[in-house]
């Protein structure tokens, strides 16, 4: 789904003004990936990069040997980044925000078994 210029500008404006919003984009991207919604996770991470550092600075931050357009394709609707590349991007975004994400296990709610004794 192509985003309108107005929508991208709104994301950028909100990200510029609201550090909690920027962090939430990263958190939601990871949570989406962990829940199996890869496309949403990539989209949110792409929104974060576009609204903050941009893909040229991301490429430079990853060592300068990456093409910004290649990174854009990785996070596109049809992109399929290797896990190593994806987590390098996530690590860079965390460092840029000055945060570290940690997993916390939660108990899975199992539905009650009806009619079984």
GROMACS .gro file of N, CA and C in nm:
model
  351
    1UNK      N    1   0.084  -0.117   0.000
    1UNK     CA    2   0.000   0.000   0.000
    1UNK      C    3   0.089   0.124   0.000
    2UNK      N    4   0.071   0.206  -0.098
    2UNK     CA    5   0.149   0.330  -0.107
    2UNK      C    6   0.092   0.433  -0.010
    3UNK      N    7   0.183   0.498   0.061
    3UNK     CA    8   0.141   0.601   0.155
    3UNK      C    9   0.141   0.736   0.085
    4UNK      N   10   0.045   0.818   0.120
    4UNK     CA   11   0.041   0.951   0.062
    4UNK      C   12   0.151   1.037   0.123
    5UNK      N   13   0.189   1.138   0.051
    5UNK     CA   14   0.290   1.231   0.101
    5UNK      C   15   0.242   1.295   0.231
    6UNK      N   16   0.113   1.328   0.239
    6UNK     CA   17   0.058   1.390   0.359
    6UNK      C   18   0.073   1.297   0.480
    7UNK      N   19   0.045   1.166   0.461
    7UNK     CA   20   0.057   1.071   0.571
    7UNK      C   21   0.203   1.061   0.616
    8UNK      N   22   0.295   1.051   0.522
    8UNK     CA   23   0.438   1.044   0.557
    8UNK      C   24   0.482   1.169   0.632
    9UNK      N   25   0.432   1.284   0.589
    9UNK     CA   26   0.467   1.410   0.657
    9UNK      C   27   0.411   1.413   0.798
   10UNK      N   28   0.292   1.357   0.817
   10UNK     CA   29   0.233   1.352   0.952
   10UNK      C   30   0.315   1.262   1.044
   11UNK      N   31   0.357   1.148   0.993
   11UNK     CA   32   0.441   1.057   1.072
   11UNK      C   33   0.571   1.128   1.110
   12UNK      N   34   0.633   1.195   1.013
   12UNK     CA   35   0.759   1.267   1.039
   12UNK      C   36   0.738   1.377   1.142
   13UNK      N   37   0.632   1.454   1.127
   13UNK     CA   38   0.604   1.563   1.219
   13UNK      C   39   0.584   1.510   1.361
   14UNK      N   40   0.507   1.402   1.373
   14UNK     CA   41   0.482   1.344   1.505
   14UNK      C   42   0.611   1.286   1.563
   15UNK      N   43   0.690   1.220   1.481
   15UNK     CA   44   0.816   1.162   1.529
   15UNK      C   45   0.913   1.271   1.574
   16UNK      N   46   0.915   1.383   1.503
   16UNK     CA   47   1.002   1.494   1.543
   16UNK      C   48   0.964   1.549   1.680
   17UNK      N   49   0.835   1.550   1.709
   17UNK     CA   50   0.786   1.613   1.831
   17UNK      C   51   0.768   1.518   1.949
   18UNK      N   52   0.765   1.387   1.924
   18UNK     CA   53   0.724   1.294   2.028
   18UNK      C   54   0.817   1.172   2.037
   19UNK      N   55   0.913   1.175   2.130
   19UNK     CA   56   1.004   1.060   2.145
   19UNK      C   57   0.931   0.930   2.178
   20UNK      N   58   0.821   0.938   2.253
   20UNK     CA   59   0.746   0.817   2.286
   20UNK      C   60   0.686   0.754   2.161
   21UNK      N   61   0.643   0.837   2.067
   21UNK     CA   62   0.590   0.787   1.941
   21UNK      C   63   0.699   0.714   1.862
   22UNK      N   64   0.819   0.773   1.857
   22UNK     CA   65   0.930   0.709   1.784
   22UNK      C   66   0.961   0.573   1.845
   23UNK      N   67   0.970   0.567   1.976
   23UNK     CA   68   1.000   0.441   2.044
   23UNK      C   69   0.889   0.339   2.021
   24UNK      N   70   0.764   0.386   2.022
   24UNK     CA   71   0.651   0.297   2.000
   24UNK      C   72   0.656   0.234   1.860
   25UNK      N   73   0.703   0.308   1.761
   25UNK     CA   74   0.716   0.251   1.627
   25UNK      C   75   0.811   0.131   1.628
   26UNK      N   76   0.923   0.145   1.699
   26UNK     CA   77   1.020   0.035   1.707
   26UNK      C   78   0.959  -0.083   1.783
   27UNK      N   79   0.901  -0.056   1.898
   27UNK     CA   80   0.842  -0.161   1.981
   27UNK      C   81   0.733  -0.235   1.904
   28UNK      N   82   0.645  -0.161   1.840
   28UNK     CA   83   0.535  -0.223   1.765
   28UNK      C   84   0.589  -0.304   1.646
   29UNK      N   85   0.696  -0.257   1.584
   29UNK     CA   86   0.756  -0.332   1.474
   29UNK      C   87   0.803  -0.468   1.523
   30UNK      N   88   0.873  -0.472   1.634
   30UNK     CA   89   0.925  -0.598   1.688
   30UNK      C   90   0.810  -0.687   1.735
   31UNK      N   91   0.713  -0.629   1.805
   31UNK     CA   92   0.600  -0.710   1.852
   31UNK      C   93   0.523  -0.770   1.734
   32UNK      N   94   0.507  -0.694   1.628
   32UNK     CA   95   0.438  -0.746   1.510
   32UNK      C   96   0.516  -0.863   1.451
   33UNK      N   97   0.646  -0.848   1.440
   33UNK     CA   98   0.729  -0.957   1.387
   33UNK      C   99   0.716  -1.082   1.474
   34UNK      N  100   0.722  -1.064   1.606
   34UNK     CA  101   0.714  -1.179   1.697
   34UNK      C  102   0.577  -1.247   1.690
   35UNK      N  103   0.474  -1.171   1.657
   35UNK     CA  104   0.340  -1.227   1.644
   35UNK      C  105   0.315  -1.285   1.505
   36UNK      N  106   0.416  -1.280   1.418
   36UNK     CA  107   0.405  -1.338   1.286
   36UNK      C  108   0.356  -1.245   1.178
   37UNK      N  109   0.336  -1.118   1.211
   37UNK     CA  110   0.291  -1.021   1.111
   37UNK      C  111   0.411  -0.945   1.057
   38UNK      N  112   0.484  -1.012   0.972
   38UNK     CA  113   0.610  -0.960   0.919
   38UNK      C  114   0.590  -0.832   0.839
   39UNK      N  115   0.485  -0.828   0.757
   39UNK     CA  116   0.463  -0.711   0.673
   39UNK      C  117   0.439  -0.585   0.756
   40UNK      N  118   0.360  -0.597   0.862
   40UNK     CA  119   0.335  -0.481   0.949
   40UNK      C  120   0.464  -0.442   1.019
   41UNK      N  121   0.540  -0.540   1.067
   41UNK     CA  122   0.667  -0.510   1.134
   41UNK      C  123   0.763  -0.434   1.043
   42UNK      N  124   0.776  -0.480   0.919
   42UNK     CA  125   0.864  -0.410   0.824
   42UNK      C  126   0.813  -0.270   0.796
   43UNK      N  127   0.682  -0.257   0.780
   43UNK     CA  128   0.622  -0.127   0.750
   43UNK      C  129   0.648  -0.027   0.863
   44UNK      N  130   0.630  -0.070   0.987
   44UNK     CA  131   0.652   0.019   1.101
   44UNK      C  132   0.799   0.059   1.112
   45UNK      N  133   0.888  -0.037   1.088
   45UNK     CA  134   1.031  -0.005   1.094
   45UNK      C  135   1.068   0.091   0.981
   46UNK      N  136   1.010   0.071   0.864
   46UNK     CA  137   1.032   0.162   0.751
   46UNK      C  138   0.981   0.302   0.784
   47UNK      N  139   0.863   0.310   0.846
   47UNK     CA  140   0.809   0.440   0.888
   47UNK      C  141   0.904   0.509   0.985
   48UNK      N  142   0.959   0.432   1.080
   48UNK     CA  143   1.053   0.489   1.177
   48UNK      C  144   1.175   0.546   1.106
   49UNK      N  145   1.235   0.467   1.018
   49UNK     CA  146   1.357   0.512   0.948
   49UNK      C  147   1.326   0.636   0.865
   50UNK      N  148   1.218   0.634   0.789
   50UNK     CA  149   1.182   0.750   0.707
   50UNK      C  150   1.157   0.875   0.791
   51UNK      N  151   1.098   0.858   0.909
   51UNK     CA  152   1.062   0.971   0.993
   51UNK      C  153   1.178   1.024   1.077
   52UNK      N  154   1.284   0.947   1.087
   52UNK     CA  155   1.395   0.989   1.174
   52UNK      C  156   1.523   1.007   1.095
   53UNK      N  157   1.604   0.905   1.086
   53UNK     CA  158   1.738   0.919   1.028
   53UNK      C  159   1.741   0.918   0.876
   54UNK      N  160   1.647   0.847   0.815
   54UNK     CA  161   1.648   0.830   0.670
   54UNK      C  162   1.737   0.713   0.628
   55UNK      N  163   1.714   0.661   0.511
   55UNK     CA  164   1.787   0.543   0.466
   55UNK      C  165   1.934   0.569   0.433
   56UNK      N  166   1.972   0.685   0.381
   56UNK     CA  167   2.116   0.709   0.361
   56UNK      C  168   2.194   0.705   0.492
   57UNK      N  169   2.141   0.766   0.598
   57UNK     CA  170   2.211   0.765   0.728
   57UNK      C  171   2.208   0.625   0.789
   58UNK      N  172   2.100   0.551   0.767
   58UNK     CA  173   2.095   0.413   0.815
   58UNK      C  174   2.205   0.331   0.749
   59UNK      N  175   2.218   0.345   0.617
   59UNK     CA  176   2.322   0.272   0.544
   59UNK      C  177   2.460   0.307   0.598
   60UNK      N  178   2.483   0.434   0.623
   60UNK     CA  179   2.612   0.478   0.679
   60UNK      C  180   2.632   0.421   0.819
   61UNK      N  181   2.526   0.421   0.898
   61UNK     CA  182   2.534   0.369   1.035
   61UNK      C  183   2.557   0.220   1.042
   62UNK      N  184   2.524   0.149   0.935
   62UNK     CA  185   2.546   0.005   0.930
   62UNK      C  186   2.682  -0.030   0.871
   63UNK      N  187   2.767   0.068   0.861
   63UNK     CA  188   2.903   0.043   0.815
   63UNK      C  189   2.935   0.105   0.681
   64UNK      N  190   2.838   0.164   0.615
   64UNK     CA  191   2.863   0.233   0.490
   64UNK      C  192   2.875   0.145   0.369
   65UNK      N  193   2.866   0.011   0.388
   65UNK     CA  194   2.879  -0.078   0.274
   65UNK      C  195   2.743  -0.124   0.219
   66UNK      N  196   2.637  -0.063   0.267
   66UNK     CA  197   2.503  -0.096   0.221
   66UNK      C  198   2.448   0.015   0.134
   67UNK      N  199   2.376  -0.024   0.033
   67UNK     CA  200   2.309   0.072  -0.054
   67UNK      C  201   2.177   0.112   0.013
   68UNK      N  202   2.151   0.242   0.032
   68UNK     CA  203   2.024   0.283   0.093
   68UNK      C  204   1.902   0.226   0.021
   69UNK      N  205   1.908   0.215  -0.111
   69UNK     CA  206   1.795   0.160  -0.186
   69UNK      C  207   1.774   0.012  -0.155
   70UNK      N  208   1.882  -0.058  -0.130
   70UNK     CA  209   1.872  -0.199  -0.092
   70UNK      C  210   1.803  -0.212   0.044
   71UNK      N  211   1.836  -0.123   0.136
   71UNK     CA  212   1.771  -0.124   0.267
   71UNK      C  213   1.623  -0.090   0.254
   72UNK      N  214   1.591   0.005   0.166
   72UNK     CA  215   1.450   0.038   0.142
   72UNK      C  216   1.374  -0.083   0.089
   73UNK      N  217   1.436  -0.155  -0.004
   73UNK     CA  218   1.371  -0.273  -0.061
   73UNK      C  219   1.350  -0.380   0.046
   74UNK      N  220   1.448  -0.397   0.136
   74UNK     CA  221   1.435  -0.496   0.242
   74UNK      C  222   1.309  -0.474   0.325
   75UNK      N  223   1.278  -0.347   0.351
   75UNK     CA  224   1.164  -0.315   0.437
   75UNK      C  225   1.039  -0.281   0.357
   76UNK      N  226   1.042  -0.308   0.226
   76UNK     CA  227   0.924  -0.281   0.142
   76UNK      C  228   0.824  -0.395   0.157
   77UNK      N  229   0.708  -0.377   0.097
   77UNK     CA  230   0.603  -0.479   0.104
   77UNK      C  231   0.650  -0.615   0.052
   78UNK      N  232   0.730  -0.613  -0.052
   78UNK     CA  233   0.777  -0.739  -0.111
   78UNK      C  234   0.918  -0.776  -0.065
   79UNK      N  235   0.977  -0.694   0.021
   79UNK     CA  236   1.111  -0.722   0.069
   79UNK      C  237   1.114  -0.843   0.159
   80UNK      N  238   1.228  -0.910   0.160
   80UNK     CA  239   1.245  -1.028   0.243
   80UNK      C  240   1.385  -1.024   0.305
   81UNK      N  241   1.404  -0.938   0.406
   81UNK     CA  242   1.537  -0.924   0.463
   81UNK      C  243   1.581  -1.050   0.538
   82UNK      N  244   1.708  -1.080   0.528
   82UNK     CA  245   1.763  -1.186   0.612
   82UNK      C  246   1.750  -1.141   0.757
   83UNK      N  247   1.737  -1.235   0.847
   83UNK     CA  248   1.721  -1.200   0.988
   83UNK      C  249   1.839  -1.118   1.037
   84UNK      N  250   1.959  -1.150   0.994
   84UNK     CA  251   2.077  -1.073   1.036
   84UNK      C  252   2.062  -0.928   0.995
   85UNK      N  253   2.021  -0.902   0.872
   85UNK     CA  254   2.002  -0.765   0.826
   85UNK      C  255   1.892  -0.695   0.904
   86UNK      N  256   1.781  -0.766   0.926
   86UNK     CA  257   1.670  -0.706   0.999
   86UNK      C  258   1.714  -0.664   1.139
   87UNK      N  259   1.783  -0.753   1.210
   87UNK     CA  260   1.822  -0.721   1.347
   87UNK      C  261   1.935  -0.618   1.353
   88UNK      N  262   2.016  -0.608   1.250
   88UNK     CA  263   2.113  -0.499   1.245
   88UNK      C  264   2.040  -0.364   1.235
   89UNK      N  265   1.934  -0.361   1.156
   89UNK     CA  266   1.854  -0.238   1.144
   89UNK      C  267   1.789  -0.206   1.278
   90UNK      N  268   1.731  -0.308   1.343
   90UNK     CA  269   1.668  -0.287   1.473
   90UNK      C  270   1.770  -0.236   1.575
   91UNK      N  271   1.888  -0.295   1.575
   91UNK     CA  272   1.992  -0.252   1.669
   91UNK      C  273   2.029  -0.106   1.645
   92UNK      N  274   2.044  -0.068   1.519
   92UNK     CA  275   2.076   0.070   1.487
   92UNK      C  276   1.966   0.163   1.537
   93UNK      N  277   1.841   0.126   1.513
   93UNK     CA  278   1.728   0.210   1.555
   93UNK      C  279   1.724   0.224   1.708
   94UNK      N  280   1.749   0.115   1.779
   94UNK     CA  281   1.753   0.122   1.924
   94UNK      C  282   1.864   0.217   1.971
   95UNK      N  283   1.981   0.204   1.912
   95UNK     CA  284   2.092   0.291   1.949
   95UNK      C  285   2.060   0.436   1.918
   96UNK      N  286   1.996   0.460   1.807
   96UNK     CA  287   1.959   0.596   1.769
   96UNK      C  288   1.864   0.657   1.872
   97UNK      N  289   1.773   0.575   1.924
   97UNK     CA  290   1.676   0.621   2.023
   97UNK      C  291   1.731   0.616   2.166
   98UNK      N  292   1.843   0.549   2.185
   98UNK     CA  293   1.897   0.535   2.320
   98UNK      C  294   1.816   0.440   2.406
   99UNK      N  295   1.762   0.336   2.344
   99UNK     CA  296   1.683   0.237   2.418
   99UNK      C  297   1.737   0.098   2.393
  100UNK      N  298   1.701   0.006   2.481
  100UNK     CA  299   1.730  -0.135   2.462
  100UNK      C  300   1.601  -0.211   2.487
  101UNK      N  301   1.558  -0.287   2.390
  101UNK     CA  302   1.437  -0.367   2.405
  101UNK      C  303   1.473  -0.500   2.469
  102UNK      N  304   1.384  -0.547   2.556
  102UNK     CA  305   1.403  -0.676   2.621
  102UNK      C  306   1.273  -0.753   2.612
  103UNK      N  307   1.285  -0.883   2.597
  103UNK     CA  308   1.167  -0.969   2.595
  103UNK      C  309   1.130  -1.007   2.736
  104UNK      N  310   1.001  -1.013   2.762
  104UNK     CA  311   0.950  -1.062   2.890
  104UNK      C  312   0.847  -1.169   2.859
  105UNK      N  313   0.872  -1.290   2.907
  105UNK     CA  314   0.776  -1.396   2.880
  105UNK      C  315   0.645  -1.371   2.955
  106UNK      N  316   0.537  -1.406   2.891
  106UNK     CA  317   0.406  -1.399   2.956
  106UNK      C  318   0.340  -1.534   2.940
  107UNK      N  319   0.257  -1.568   3.036
  107UNK     CA  320   0.187  -1.695   3.031
  107UNK      C  321   0.083  -1.692   2.920
  108UNK      N  322   0.073  -1.800   2.848
  108UNK     CA  323  -0.025  -1.812   2.743
  108UNK      C  324  -0.155  -1.859   2.806
  109UNK      N  325  -0.261  -1.788   2.778
  109UNK     CA  326  -0.392  -1.826   2.829
  109UNK      C  327  -0.447  -1.940   2.744
  110UNK      N  328  -0.473  -2.053   2.805
  110UNK     CA  329  -0.532  -2.163   2.731
  110UNK      C  330  -0.682  -2.164   2.758
  111UNK      N  331  -0.761  -2.184   2.654
  111UNK     CA  332  -0.906  -2.185   2.673
  111UNK      C  333  -0.946  -2.306   2.756
  112UNK      N  334  -1.051  -2.293   2.834
  112UNK     CA  335  -1.097  -2.408   2.915
  112UNK      C  336  -1.144  -2.520   2.826
  113UNK      N  337  -1.119  -2.641   2.870
  113UNK     CA  338  -1.161  -2.762   2.797
  113UNK      C  339  -1.301  -2.799   2.844
  114UNK      N  340  -1.400  -2.783   2.758
  114UNK     CA  341  -1.538  -2.817   2.793
  114UNK      C  342  -1.570  -2.961   2.754
  115UNK      N  343  -1.641  -3.026   2.841
  115UNK     CA  344  -1.688  -3.160   2.811
  115UNK      C  345  -1.585  -3.269   2.829
  116UNK      N  346  -1.470  -3.233   2.884
  116UNK     CA  347  -1.367  -3.334   2.909
  116UNK      C  348  -1.348  -3.348   3.058
  117UNK      N  349  -1.351  -3.469   3.106
  117UNK     CA  350  -1.333  -3.491   3.249
  117UNK      C  351  -1.220  -3.586   3.273
   0.00000   0.00000   0.00000
